[in-house]
């Protein structure tokens, strides 16, 4: 262990040299900007940065991409908090309390609670993973299709904690998300399903345009509606936004909740280590867990710091887990690490079980780049804080068209086809209709994230062995399914307790 930390400390000192610090800083700035722009994802940003790394040595290039990853993960919370539109899919849950806090007249607090939670969660996740790479890798290697299926079912059980005031409407929202994943081509056999004979539906609905449509259009339409009612012409109502906040007070808000910080970090780390799940699920799952363990779950969604802390701490800890997955197994945990895997291959480096022993300088250099990029991310956001804050003081008549154009560009740039823009418009109208009907959006997004993975791993498990009892008799799989049942029961109990506190009949809000 002493040797590990000696090597890590030496790599951090090397990373502070101008040769490595400059590309790391450039990547971090690019990541923050790309993450903050709705529709311009971390994946798109890292792809744009990739060509600039070809002329650099391997560690310089990987440092730049690590900076993009860390900066983008935190940058997504900026627009999530300021205008209610997540800059990245992994910042979805941050909107639930970040944007209400901004509308309550505390945009600076909303941003900095998210930034410092991302910093602390990322730092804890990085330290934990550097010390525990071996044991976590051994656990991940035990996962087969049965375990993955049960894990995704457990994640889907979080829908019960996100239903809001109506169980019926919340479950309906989650079911809509699952149905969306069924439309298109079968991911295993390649057979078209529910396409109505049209080419438009044959490819299914890409996640990014659906996400932008559901959140961005629903928010923009609501704002336009308020403008027509004379609710005001600026993006934020209420008191004049405060540009500066007490950093000590914000840090105390986070550090005074150590269990929430550590538990959310652990969720992000574990989900990051397991490939294919990603920061979106970690973000929502940590938010759900924070709500379950809270003494006042009814306040979630009104602008309380607990929701922001949970979502952002898990979000950045997820980055550390994804980096370990690619380094230890050579398996990309998400689209961003898939690009990094390609960059390593271009430089003649093959990640996998022997990566750390064969390329120790590069391996510890990546760890060092990750740790150094965390304070760089904070400094980058602080340097641009005046710019971020000005976003909410822009008149809506100017801001809404700009955001709309960025959303359309982001959707189109995904595959350079107009079909993705049509998907954005379609789900924008659907999201607005759901808001008007009081149907929560979060369960839909969770169902959309997990639907494909549940189906793929179910088919793989049955193809290996049709015995359904294996889902229960496999210890990890059975444990996860039991945890899923417990999660639903706990959420229903909390729902009933909230109704009793509010003095509402139990079935009053379960109807349309």
Protein backbone atom coordinates (compact mmCIF):
# COMPACT_ATOMS: atom_id res chain seq x y z
CA UNK A 1 0.00 0.00 0.00
CA UNK A 2 2.88 2.35 0.81
CA UNK A 3 4.35 1.71 -2.65
CA UNK A 4 1.02 2.56 -4.27
CA UNK A 5 0.77 5.93 -2.54
CA UNK A 6 4.45 6.69 -3.21
CA UNK A 7 3.89 6.11 -6.92
CA UNK A 8 0.68 8.12 -6.84
CA UNK A 9 2.34 11.07 -5.09
CA UNK A 10 5.16 11.04 -7.64
CA UNK A 11 2.67 10.96 -10.51
CA UNK A 12 0.76 13.92 -9.04
CA UNK A 13 3.99 15.95 -8.90
CA UNK A 14 4.68 15.02 -12.54
CA UNK A 15 1.14 16.04 -13.51
CA UNK A 16 1.78 19.51 -12.08
CA UNK A 17 4.51 20.07 -14.66
CA UNK A 18 3.51 22.42 -17.48
CA UNK A 19 3.86 19.58 -20.02
CA UNK A 20 0.90 17.72 -18.51
CA UNK A 21 -0.89 20.50 -16.65
CA UNK A 22 -1.67 22.49 -19.80
CA UNK A 23 -3.54 19.71 -21.67
CA UNK A 24 -5.26 18.74 -18.43
CA UNK A 25 -6.43 22.33 -17.90
CA UNK A 26 -7.52 22.63 -21.53
CA UNK A 27 -9.53 19.41 -21.25
CA UNK A 28 -11.14 20.49 -17.97
CA UNK A 29 -12.23 23.86 -19.40
CA UNK A 30 -13.59 22.17 -22.54
CA UNK A 31 -15.43 19.65 -20.37
CA UNK A 32 -17.05 22.30 -18.16
CA UNK A 33 -18.23 24.28 -21.20
CA UNK A 34 -19.41 21.18 -23.09
CA UNK A 35 -21.15 19.81 -20.01
CA UNK A 36 -22.88 23.11 -19.30
CA UNK A 37 -24.33 23.47 -22.81
CA UNK A 38 -27.61 21.54 -23.11
CA UNK A 39 -27.37 18.88 -25.82
CA UNK A 40 -23.56 19.02 -26.04
CA UNK A 41 -22.71 15.91 -24.03
CA UNK A 42 -19.41 14.84 -22.47
CA UNK A 43 -19.11 12.22 -25.21
CA UNK A 44 -19.44 14.83 -27.96
CA UNK A 45 -16.93 17.08 -26.19
CA UNK A 46 -14.33 14.36 -25.75
CA UNK A 47 -14.73 13.35 -29.41
CA UNK A 48 -14.06 16.97 -30.42
CA UNK A 49 -10.97 17.08 -28.16
CA UNK A 50 -9.63 13.70 -29.33
CA UNK A 51 -8.02 14.88 -32.62
CA UNK A 52 -5.96 17.47 -30.70
CA UNK A 53 -4.38 14.68 -28.62
CA UNK A 54 -2.96 12.65 -31.52
CA UNK A 55 0.26 14.69 -31.59
CA UNK A 56 0.79 14.39 -27.82
CA UNK A 57 2.39 11.57 -25.89
CA UNK A 58 -0.06 9.00 -24.44
CA UNK A 59 -0.21 10.45 -20.94
CA UNK A 60 -0.71 14.02 -22.19
CA UNK A 61 -3.61 12.92 -24.38
CA UNK A 62 -5.20 10.82 -21.66
CA UNK A 63 -4.79 13.68 -19.18
CA UNK A 64 -6.71 16.00 -21.53
CA UNK A 65 -9.53 13.47 -21.91
CA UNK A 66 -9.64 12.82 -18.16
CA UNK A 67 -10.07 16.57 -17.67
CA UNK A 68 -12.96 16.58 -20.14
CA UNK A 69 -14.61 13.72 -18.25
CA UNK A 70 -14.31 15.34 -14.81
CA UNK A 71 -15.12 18.88 -16.00
CA UNK A 72 -18.10 17.72 -18.05
CA UNK A 73 -19.57 15.71 -15.19
CA UNK A 74 -19.58 18.78 -12.93
CA UNK A 75 -20.43 21.25 -15.71
CA UNK A 76 -23.74 19.55 -16.42
CA UNK A 77 -25.05 20.77 -13.06
CA UNK A 78 -24.68 24.45 -14.06
CA UNK A 79 -27.57 24.62 -16.51
CA UNK A 80 -29.43 21.96 -14.51
CA UNK A 81 -29.49 24.36 -11.58
CA UNK A 82 -29.82 27.67 -13.45
CA UNK A 83 -32.42 26.92 -16.11
CA UNK A 84 -33.74 23.47 -15.18
CA UNK A 85 -32.21 21.74 -18.20
CA UNK A 86 -29.47 19.18 -17.48
CA UNK A 87 -26.36 19.91 -19.52
CA UNK A 88 -25.58 16.18 -19.52
CA UNK A 89 -27.76 13.09 -18.94
CA UNK A 90 -25.87 12.43 -15.70
CA UNK A 91 -27.16 15.72 -14.24
CA UNK A 92 -30.85 14.81 -14.55
CA UNK A 93 -31.47 14.44 -10.82
CA UNK A 94 -29.64 17.69 -10.08
CA UNK A 95 -32.50 19.59 -11.71
CA UNK A 96 -34.97 18.24 -9.15
CA UNK A 97 -33.67 20.50 -6.36
CA UNK A 98 -31.06 22.67 -8.07
CA UNK A 99 -33.54 24.56 -10.24
CA UNK A 100 -36.13 25.07 -7.45
CA UNK A 101 -33.30 26.49 -5.29
CA UNK A 102 -32.47 28.94 -8.08
CA UNK A 103 -36.12 29.95 -8.38
CA UNK A 104 -36.13 30.51 -4.64
CA UNK A 105 -33.54 33.24 -5.24
CA UNK A 106 -30.37 31.26 -4.43
CA UNK A 107 -28.66 30.40 -7.73
CA UNK A 108 -25.16 30.82 -6.29
CA UNK A 109 -25.94 28.39 -3.51
CA UNK A 110 -27.42 25.90 -5.98
CA UNK A 111 -24.31 25.94 -8.16
CA UNK A 112 -21.75 25.79 -5.37
CA UNK A 113 -23.49 23.05 -3.40
CA UNK A 114 -23.31 21.00 -6.60
CA UNK A 115 -19.69 21.94 -7.37
CA UNK A 116 -18.34 21.18 -3.90
CA UNK A 117 -20.40 17.98 -3.66
CA UNK A 118 -18.91 16.93 -7.01
CA UNK A 119 -15.41 17.78 -5.77
CA UNK A 120 -15.74 15.94 -2.46
CA UNK A 121 -17.57 12.97 -3.95
CA UNK A 122 -15.04 12.73 -6.75
CA UNK A 123 -12.10 12.95 -4.33
CA UNK A 124 -13.54 10.30 -2.01
CA UNK A 125 -14.36 8.08 -4.97
CA UNK A 126 -10.87 8.45 -6.43
CA UNK A 127 -9.10 7.67 -3.15
CA UNK A 128 -11.36 4.71 -2.45
CA UNK A 129 -10.88 3.22 -5.91
CA UNK A 130 -7.11 3.68 -6.01
CA UNK A 131 -6.86 1.74 -2.76
CA UNK A 132 -9.49 -0.87 -3.67
CA UNK A 133 -9.04 -1.58 -7.38
CA UNK A 134 -8.27 -5.26 -6.84
CA UNK A 135 -11.23 -6.21 -4.61
CA UNK A 136 -13.72 -4.23 -6.72
CA UNK A 137 -12.42 -5.84 -9.90
CA UNK A 138 -12.91 -9.28 -8.35
CA UNK A 139 -16.54 -8.45 -7.51
CA UNK A 140 -17.26 -7.11 -10.99
CA UNK A 141 -15.84 -10.27 -12.57
CA UNK A 142 -18.48 -12.31 -10.72
CA UNK A 143 -21.29 -10.61 -12.62
CA UNK A 144 -23.01 -12.62 -15.34
CA UNK A 145 -26.27 -11.88 -17.18
CA UNK A 146 -28.33 -13.00 -14.16
CA UNK A 147 -26.56 -10.54 -11.87
CA UNK A 148 -26.75 -7.71 -14.39
CA UNK A 149 -30.47 -8.31 -14.94
CA UNK A 150 -31.12 -8.22 -11.20
CA UNK A 151 -28.96 -5.13 -10.80
CA UNK A 152 -30.96 -3.27 -13.45
CA UNK A 153 -34.23 -4.44 -11.87
CA UNK A 154 -32.96 -3.08 -8.55
CA UNK A 155 -32.17 0.24 -10.23
CA UNK A 156 -35.64 0.24 -11.83
CA UNK A 157 -37.22 -0.32 -8.42
CA UNK A 158 -36.09 3.22 -7.64
CA UNK A 159 -39.13 4.35 -9.66
CA UNK A 160 -41.19 3.71 -6.54
CA UNK A 161 -39.24 6.42 -4.74
CA UNK A 162 -39.65 8.95 -7.54
CA UNK A 163 -43.41 8.78 -8.05
CA UNK A 164 -44.10 12.08 -6.33
CA UNK A 165 -47.60 12.43 -4.90
CA UNK A 166 -49.29 9.86 -7.13
CA UNK A 167 -48.19 6.24 -7.28
CA UNK A 168 -50.37 5.57 -10.33
CA UNK A 169 -48.95 8.44 -12.35
CA UNK A 170 -45.39 7.65 -11.29
CA UNK A 171 -45.64 4.01 -12.32
CA UNK A 172 -47.30 5.06 -15.58
CA UNK A 173 -44.35 7.35 -16.28
CA UNK A 174 -41.87 4.52 -15.65
CA UNK A 175 -43.89 2.19 -17.90
CA UNK A 176 -43.82 4.78 -20.71
CA UNK A 177 -40.03 4.88 -20.42
CA UNK A 178 -39.83 1.10 -20.74
CA UNK A 179 -42.17 1.05 -23.74
CA UNK A 180 -40.04 3.64 -25.53
CA UNK A 181 -37.04 1.27 -25.35
CA UNK A 182 -39.07 -1.52 -26.98
CA UNK A 183 -39.84 0.54 -30.09
CA UNK A 184 -37.35 -0.03 -32.91
CA UNK A 185 -35.01 -2.90 -33.64
CA UNK A 186 -34.59 -5.83 -31.28
CA UNK A 187 -31.11 -5.36 -29.72
CA UNK A 188 -30.42 -9.12 -29.81
CA UNK A 189 -32.05 -10.49 -32.98
CA UNK A 190 -32.25 -7.27 -35.02
CA UNK A 191 -35.99 -7.73 -35.68
CA UNK A 192 -38.12 -4.54 -36.06
CA UNK A 193 -40.75 -4.09 -33.33
CA UNK A 194 -43.67 -1.66 -33.11
CA UNK A 195 -42.29 0.35 -36.04
CA UNK A 196 -45.66 0.62 -37.87
CA UNK A 197 -43.74 -0.08 -41.07
CA UNK A 198 -41.93 3.29 -40.98
CA UNK A 199 -38.20 3.91 -41.28
CA UNK A 200 -38.52 6.68 -38.71
CA UNK A 201 -39.32 4.19 -35.93
CA UNK A 202 -37.03 1.42 -37.16
CA UNK A 203 -33.99 2.88 -35.40
CA UNK A 204 -35.87 3.49 -32.16
CA UNK A 205 -35.63 6.68 -30.14
CA UNK A 206 -32.08 7.82 -29.25
CA UNK A 207 -31.67 8.66 -25.58
CA UNK A 208 -30.22 12.15 -25.95
CA UNK A 209 -32.99 13.70 -28.12
CA UNK A 210 -35.63 12.14 -25.85
CA UNK A 211 -33.90 13.55 -22.77
CA UNK A 212 -33.58 17.04 -24.25
CA UNK A 213 -37.17 17.00 -25.44
CA UNK A 214 -38.63 15.75 -22.17
CA UNK A 215 -36.76 18.19 -19.95
CA UNK A 216 -35.89 21.18 -22.13
CA UNK A 217 -39.14 21.58 -24.04
CA UNK A 218 -41.29 20.94 -21.00
CA UNK A 219 -39.40 23.66 -19.12
CA UNK A 220 -39.37 26.10 -22.04
CA UNK A 221 -43.08 25.65 -22.72
CA UNK A 222 -43.88 26.20 -19.04
CA UNK A 223 -41.79 29.39 -19.05
CA UNK A 224 -43.49 30.68 -22.21
CA UNK A 225 -46.85 29.97 -20.63
CA UNK A 226 -45.88 32.01 -17.57
CA UNK A 227 -44.67 34.85 -19.80
CA UNK A 228 -48.09 34.96 -21.48
CA UNK A 229 -49.67 35.23 -18.05
CA UNK A 230 -47.33 38.11 -17.26
CA UNK A 231 -45.18 36.19 -14.81
CA UNK A 232 -42.09 38.20 -15.67
CA UNK A 233 -39.55 38.57 -18.39
CA UNK A 234 -36.41 37.27 -16.76
CA UNK A 235 -35.26 33.74 -16.27
CA UNK A 236 -35.37 33.82 -12.52
CA UNK A 237 -38.13 35.32 -10.47
CA UNK A 238 -37.92 36.66 -6.95
CA UNK A 239 -34.98 38.37 -5.27
CA UNK A 240 -31.96 39.58 -7.23
CA UNK A 241 -29.64 36.59 -7.77
CA UNK A 242 -26.63 36.55 -5.47
CA UNK A 243 -23.36 36.24 -7.36
CA UNK A 244 -21.20 35.29 -4.40
CA UNK A 245 -21.95 32.91 -1.57
CA UNK A 246 -20.06 31.94 1.56
CA UNK A 247 -17.94 28.99 0.45
CA UNK A 248 -17.39 27.99 4.08
CA UNK A 249 -21.15 27.88 4.64
CA UNK A 250 -21.70 25.80 1.52
CA UNK A 251 -18.94 23.37 2.49
CA UNK A 252 -20.46 23.05 5.96
CA UNK A 253 -23.84 22.24 4.42
CA UNK A 254 -22.18 19.28 2.72
CA UNK A 255 -19.75 18.15 5.45
CA UNK A 256 -22.48 18.31 8.10
CA UNK A 257 -24.18 15.47 6.22
CA UNK A 258 -21.35 12.90 6.17
CA UNK A 259 -23.57 9.84 5.76
CA UNK A 260 -25.32 11.34 2.74
CA UNK A 261 -21.98 12.30 1.13
CA UNK A 262 -20.31 8.93 1.72
CA UNK A 263 -23.36 6.85 0.79
CA UNK A 264 -23.94 8.80 -2.44
CA UNK A 265 -20.24 8.50 -3.29
CA UNK A 266 -20.35 4.74 -2.72
CA UNK A 267 -23.37 4.41 -5.03
CA UNK A 268 -21.55 6.33 -7.75
CA UNK A 269 -18.38 4.28 -7.32
CA UNK A 270 -20.11 0.90 -7.46
CA UNK A 271 -22.26 1.80 -10.47
CA UNK A 272 -19.20 3.24 -12.22
CA UNK A 273 -17.23 0.02 -11.75
CA UNK A 274 -20.01 -2.02 -13.35
CA UNK A 275 -19.91 -1.35 -17.12
CA UNK A 276 -22.91 -0.25 -19.13
CA UNK A 277 -24.90 1.55 -16.44
CA UNK A 278 -23.42 5.05 -16.44
CA UNK A 279 -23.76 8.29 -14.53
CA UNK A 280 -27.43 8.78 -15.40
CA UNK A 281 -28.50 5.79 -13.32
CA UNK A 282 -26.04 6.66 -10.52
CA UNK A 283 -27.39 10.20 -10.40
CA UNK A 284 -31.03 9.16 -10.08
CA UNK A 285 -30.32 6.21 -7.78
CA UNK A 286 -28.35 8.34 -5.31
CA UNK A 287 -31.12 10.95 -5.30
CA UNK A 288 -33.67 8.24 -4.60
CA UNK A 289 -31.57 6.85 -1.75
CA UNK A 290 -31.18 10.31 -0.25
CA UNK A 291 -34.94 10.72 -0.33
CA UNK A 292 -35.51 7.31 1.25
CA UNK A 293 -33.14 7.97 4.16
CA UNK A 294 -34.25 11.57 4.70
CA UNK A 295 -36.28 12.63 7.71
CA UNK A 296 -38.24 15.01 5.48
CA UNK A 297 -38.67 13.29 2.08
CA UNK A 298 -41.63 15.54 1.30
CA UNK A 299 -39.24 18.50 0.90
CA UNK A 300 -37.32 16.89 -1.95
CA UNK A 301 -38.03 18.74 -5.17
CA UNK A 302 -38.54 22.07 -3.40
CA UNK A 303 -34.90 23.20 -3.47
CA UNK A 304 -33.09 21.53 -0.56
CA UNK A 305 -29.32 20.86 -0.57
CA UNK A 306 -29.62 17.12 0.15
CA UNK A 307 -30.92 16.39 -3.35
CA UNK A 308 -28.07 18.30 -5.00
CA UNK A 309 -25.41 16.76 -2.75
CA UNK A 310 -26.56 13.21 -3.45
CA UNK A 311 -26.84 13.60 -7.21
CA UNK A 312 -23.55 15.46 -7.77
CA UNK A 313 -21.43 13.42 -5.33
CA UNK A 314 -22.51 10.18 -7.01
CA UNK A 315 -22.15 11.71 -10.46
CA UNK A 316 -18.44 12.50 -10.09
CA UNK A 317 -17.65 9.38 -8.06
CA UNK A 318 -19.08 7.47 -11.01
CA UNK A 319 -16.27 8.89 -13.17
CA UNK A 320 -13.66 7.31 -10.90
CA UNK A 321 -15.41 3.94 -11.11
CA UNK A 322 -15.61 4.08 -14.90
CA UNK A 323 -11.89 4.84 -15.17
CA UNK A 324 -11.04 1.84 -13.03
CA UNK A 325 -13.22 -0.40 -15.20
CA UNK A 326 -11.41 0.54 -18.38
CA UNK A 327 -7.98 0.28 -16.74
CA UNK A 328 -8.53 -3.03 -14.95
CA UNK A 329 -10.66 -4.91 -17.50
CA UNK A 330 -10.21 -3.06 -20.77
CA UNK A 331 -14.00 -2.69 -20.87
CA UNK A 332 -15.49 0.77 -21.46
CA UNK A 333 -18.03 1.55 -18.78
CA UNK A 334 -19.75 4.16 -20.94
CA UNK A 335 -19.40 6.08 -24.21
CA UNK A 336 -16.76 8.45 -22.79
CA UNK A 337 -14.44 5.66 -21.65
CA UNK A 338 -15.04 3.94 -25.00
CA UNK A 339 -13.42 6.96 -26.66
CA UNK A 340 -10.56 6.81 -24.16
CA UNK A 341 -10.11 3.12 -24.92
CA UNK A 342 -9.77 3.96 -28.59
CA UNK A 343 -7.22 6.65 -27.77
CA UNK A 344 -5.15 4.16 -25.76
CA UNK A 345 -5.25 1.69 -28.65
CA UNK A 346 -4.08 4.40 -31.06
CA UNK A 347 -1.07 4.99 -28.81
CA UNK A 348 -0.31 1.26 -28.66
CA UNK A 349 -1.57 0.74 -25.09
CA UNK A 350 -3.86 -2.20 -24.35
CA UNK A 351 -5.91 -1.76 -21.15
CA UNK A 352 -6.75 -4.90 -19.22
CA UNK A 353 -5.66 -7.00 -16.23
CA UNK A 354 -1.96 -6.40 -17.00
CA UNK A 355 -2.32 -2.69 -17.73
CA UNK A 356 -1.09 -1.41 -14.37
CA UNK A 357 1.89 -3.76 -14.24
CA UNK A 358 2.94 -3.18 -17.86
CA UNK A 359 2.27 0.58 -18.01
CA UNK A 360 2.58 1.84 -14.41
CA UNK A 361 3.53 5.39 -15.44
CA UNK A 362 0.45 5.76 -17.61
CA UNK A 363 -1.84 4.04 -15.09
CA UNK A 364 -0.80 6.19 -12.14
CA UNK A 365 -0.66 9.20 -14.43
CA UNK A 366 -4.38 8.73 -15.17
CA UNK A 367 -5.12 8.51 -11.43
CA UNK A 368 -3.07 11.67 -10.87
CA UNK A 369 -4.79 13.48 -13.75
CA UNK A 370 -8.15 12.59 -12.24
CA UNK A 371 -7.23 13.91 -8.80
CA UNK A 372 -5.60 17.11 -10.12
CA UNK A 373 -8.53 17.81 -12.45
CA UNK A 374 -10.91 18.07 -9.47
CA UNK A 375 -9.46 21.36 -8.10
CA UNK A 376 -9.00 22.57 -11.68
CA UNK A 377 -12.71 21.98 -12.23
CA UNK A 378 -13.57 24.08 -9.17
CA UNK A 379 -11.25 26.90 -10.30
CA UNK A 380 -12.67 26.83 -13.84
CA UNK A 381 -16.25 27.13 -12.63
CA UNK A 382 -15.23 29.84 -10.14
CA UNK A 383 -13.47 31.83 -12.87
CA UNK A 384 -16.59 31.70 -15.03
CA UNK A 385 -19.06 32.18 -12.19
CA UNK A 386 -20.02 35.69 -13.29
CA UNK A 387 -20.84 34.30 -16.73
CA UNK A 388 -22.86 31.40 -15.31
CA UNK A 389 -24.86 33.72 -13.07
CA UNK A 390 -25.67 36.08 -15.93
CA UNK A 391 -27.51 33.26 -17.66
CA UNK A 392 -30.46 33.57 -15.31
CA UNK A 393 -30.72 37.35 -15.66
CA UNK A 394 -31.08 37.21 -19.45
CA UNK A 395 -34.65 38.07 -20.56
CA UNK A 396 -36.61 34.97 -21.42
CA UNK A 397 -37.42 36.38 -24.82
CA UNK A 398 -33.69 36.08 -25.59
CA UNK A 399 -32.75 33.06 -23.50
CA UNK A 400 -35.49 30.70 -24.69
CA UNK A 401 -34.64 30.92 -28.43
CA UNK A 402 -30.92 30.47 -27.65
CA UNK A 403 -31.54 27.39 -25.52
CA UNK A 404 -33.96 26.04 -28.14
CA UNK A 405 -31.36 26.42 -30.90
CA UNK A 406 -28.67 24.73 -28.77
CA UNK A 407 -31.03 21.86 -28.03
CA UNK A 408 -31.81 21.36 -31.72
CA UNK A 409 -28.11 21.53 -32.63
CA UNK A 410 -27.26 19.03 -29.90
CA UNK A 411 -29.93 16.60 -31.08
CA UNK A 412 -28.95 16.95 -34.76
CA UNK A 413 -25.21 16.58 -34.05
CA UNK A 414 -25.78 13.19 -32.45
CA UNK A 415 -26.10 11.39 -35.81
CA UNK A 416 -26.33 14.32 -38.26
CA UNK A 417 -29.88 13.41 -39.26
CA UNK A 418 -33.14 15.35 -39.00
CA UNK A 419 -34.96 12.35 -37.52
CA UNK A 420 -33.31 13.10 -34.16
CA UNK A 421 -34.69 16.65 -34.29
CA UNK A 422 -38.17 15.25 -34.94
CA UNK A 423 -37.72 12.93 -31.94
CA UNK A 424 -36.81 15.96 -29.83
CA UNK A 425 -39.95 17.81 -30.93
CA UNK A 426 -42.16 14.77 -30.42
CA UNK A 427 -40.98 14.14 -26.87
CA UNK A 428 -40.94 17.85 -26.11
CA UNK A 429 -44.69 17.90 -26.68
CA UNK A 430 -45.06 14.64 -24.75
CA UNK A 431 -43.07 16.03 -21.81
CA UNK A 432 -45.15 19.20 -21.75
CA UNK A 433 -48.35 17.15 -21.78
CA UNK A 434 -47.04 15.03 -18.89
CA UNK A 435 -46.24 18.14 -16.85
CA UNK A 436 -49.74 19.50 -17.48
CA UNK A 437 -51.26 16.18 -16.39
CA UNK A 438 -49.10 16.04 -13.25
CA UNK A 439 -47.16 12.97 -14.39
CA UNK A 440 -43.56 13.01 -13.04
CA UNK A 441 -40.74 12.91 -15.59
CA UNK A 442 -38.01 11.23 -13.52
CA UNK A 443 -39.51 7.68 -13.64
CA UNK A 444 -39.75 7.91 -17.44
CA UNK A 445 -36.06 8.76 -17.72
CA UNK A 446 -35.07 5.92 -15.39
CA UNK A 447 -37.15 3.44 -17.40
CA UNK A 448 -35.59 4.76 -20.59
CA UNK A 449 -32.06 4.35 -19.20
CA UNK A 450 -32.58 0.79 -17.97
CA UNK A 451 -35.07 -0.75 -20.39
CA UNK A 452 -32.60 -1.95 -23.03
CA UNK A 453 -30.16 -3.36 -20.47
CA UNK A 454 -32.89 -5.29 -18.65
CA UNK A 455 -34.05 -6.88 -21.90
CA UNK A 456 -30.55 -7.70 -23.20
CA UNK A 457 -29.41 -9.36 -19.98
CA UNK A 458 -32.69 -11.26 -19.57
CA UNK A 459 -32.33 -12.73 -23.06
CA UNK A 460 -28.67 -13.59 -22.48
CA UNK A 461 -29.45 -15.30 -19.18
CA UNK A 462 -32.26 -17.39 -20.69
CA UNK A 463 -30.08 -18.26 -23.70
CA UNK A 464 -27.39 -19.58 -21.35
CA UNK A 465 -29.81 -21.53 -19.18
CA UNK A 466 -33.65 -21.32 -19.32
CA UNK A 467 -33.97 -22.23 -15.62
CA UNK A 468 -35.65 -19.13 -14.05
CA UNK A 469 -34.61 -20.15 -10.53
CA UNK A 470 -31.04 -19.17 -11.34
CA UNK A 471 -32.02 -15.54 -10.90
CA UNK A 472 -32.73 -16.35 -7.25
CA UNK A 473 -30.20 -19.10 -6.52
CA UNK A 474 -27.23 -17.04 -7.72
CA UNK A 475 -26.29 -15.28 -4.45
CA UNK A 476 -25.58 -11.82 -5.91
CA UNK A 477 -28.60 -11.93 -8.20
CA UNK A 478 -30.91 -13.15 -5.45
CA UNK A 479 -29.62 -10.49 -3.07
CA UNK A 480 -30.25 -7.74 -5.60
CA UNK A 481 -33.79 -8.96 -6.27
CA UNK A 482 -34.47 -9.03 -2.52
CA UNK A 483 -33.11 -5.49 -2.29
CA UNK A 484 -35.48 -4.49 -5.12
CA UNK A 485 -38.48 -5.74 -3.15
CA UNK A 486 -37.22 -3.94 -0.06
CA UNK A 487 -36.76 -0.72 -2.02
CA UNK A 488 -40.36 -0.79 -3.28
CA UNK A 489 -41.77 -1.64 0.16
CA UNK A 490 -39.78 1.18 1.78
CA UNK A 491 -40.90 3.68 -0.86
CA UNK A 492 -44.56 2.70 -0.42
CA UNK A 493 -44.23 2.99 3.35
CA UNK A 494 -42.73 6.45 2.99
CA UNK A 495 -45.51 7.42 0.59
CA UNK A 496 -48.18 6.35 3.07
CA UNK A 497 -46.39 8.10 5.94
CA UNK A 498 -46.26 11.33 3.94
CA UNK A 499 -49.97 11.08 3.17
CA UNK A 500 -50.78 10.55 6.83
CA UNK A 501 -48.67 13.56 7.82
CA UNK A 502 -50.40 15.66 5.19
CA UNK A 503 -53.82 14.45 6.28
CA UNK A 504 -54.72 13.19 2.77
CA UNK A 505 -56.88 10.14 2.02
CA UNK A 506 -54.62 7.33 0.80
CA UNK A 507 -56.29 6.99 -2.58
CA UNK A 508 -57.07 10.63 -3.18
CA UNK A 509 -54.02 11.32 -5.36
CA UNK A 510 -53.80 8.00 -7.10
CA UNK A 511 -56.32 8.85 -9.76
CA UNK A 512 -55.95 10.75 -13.02
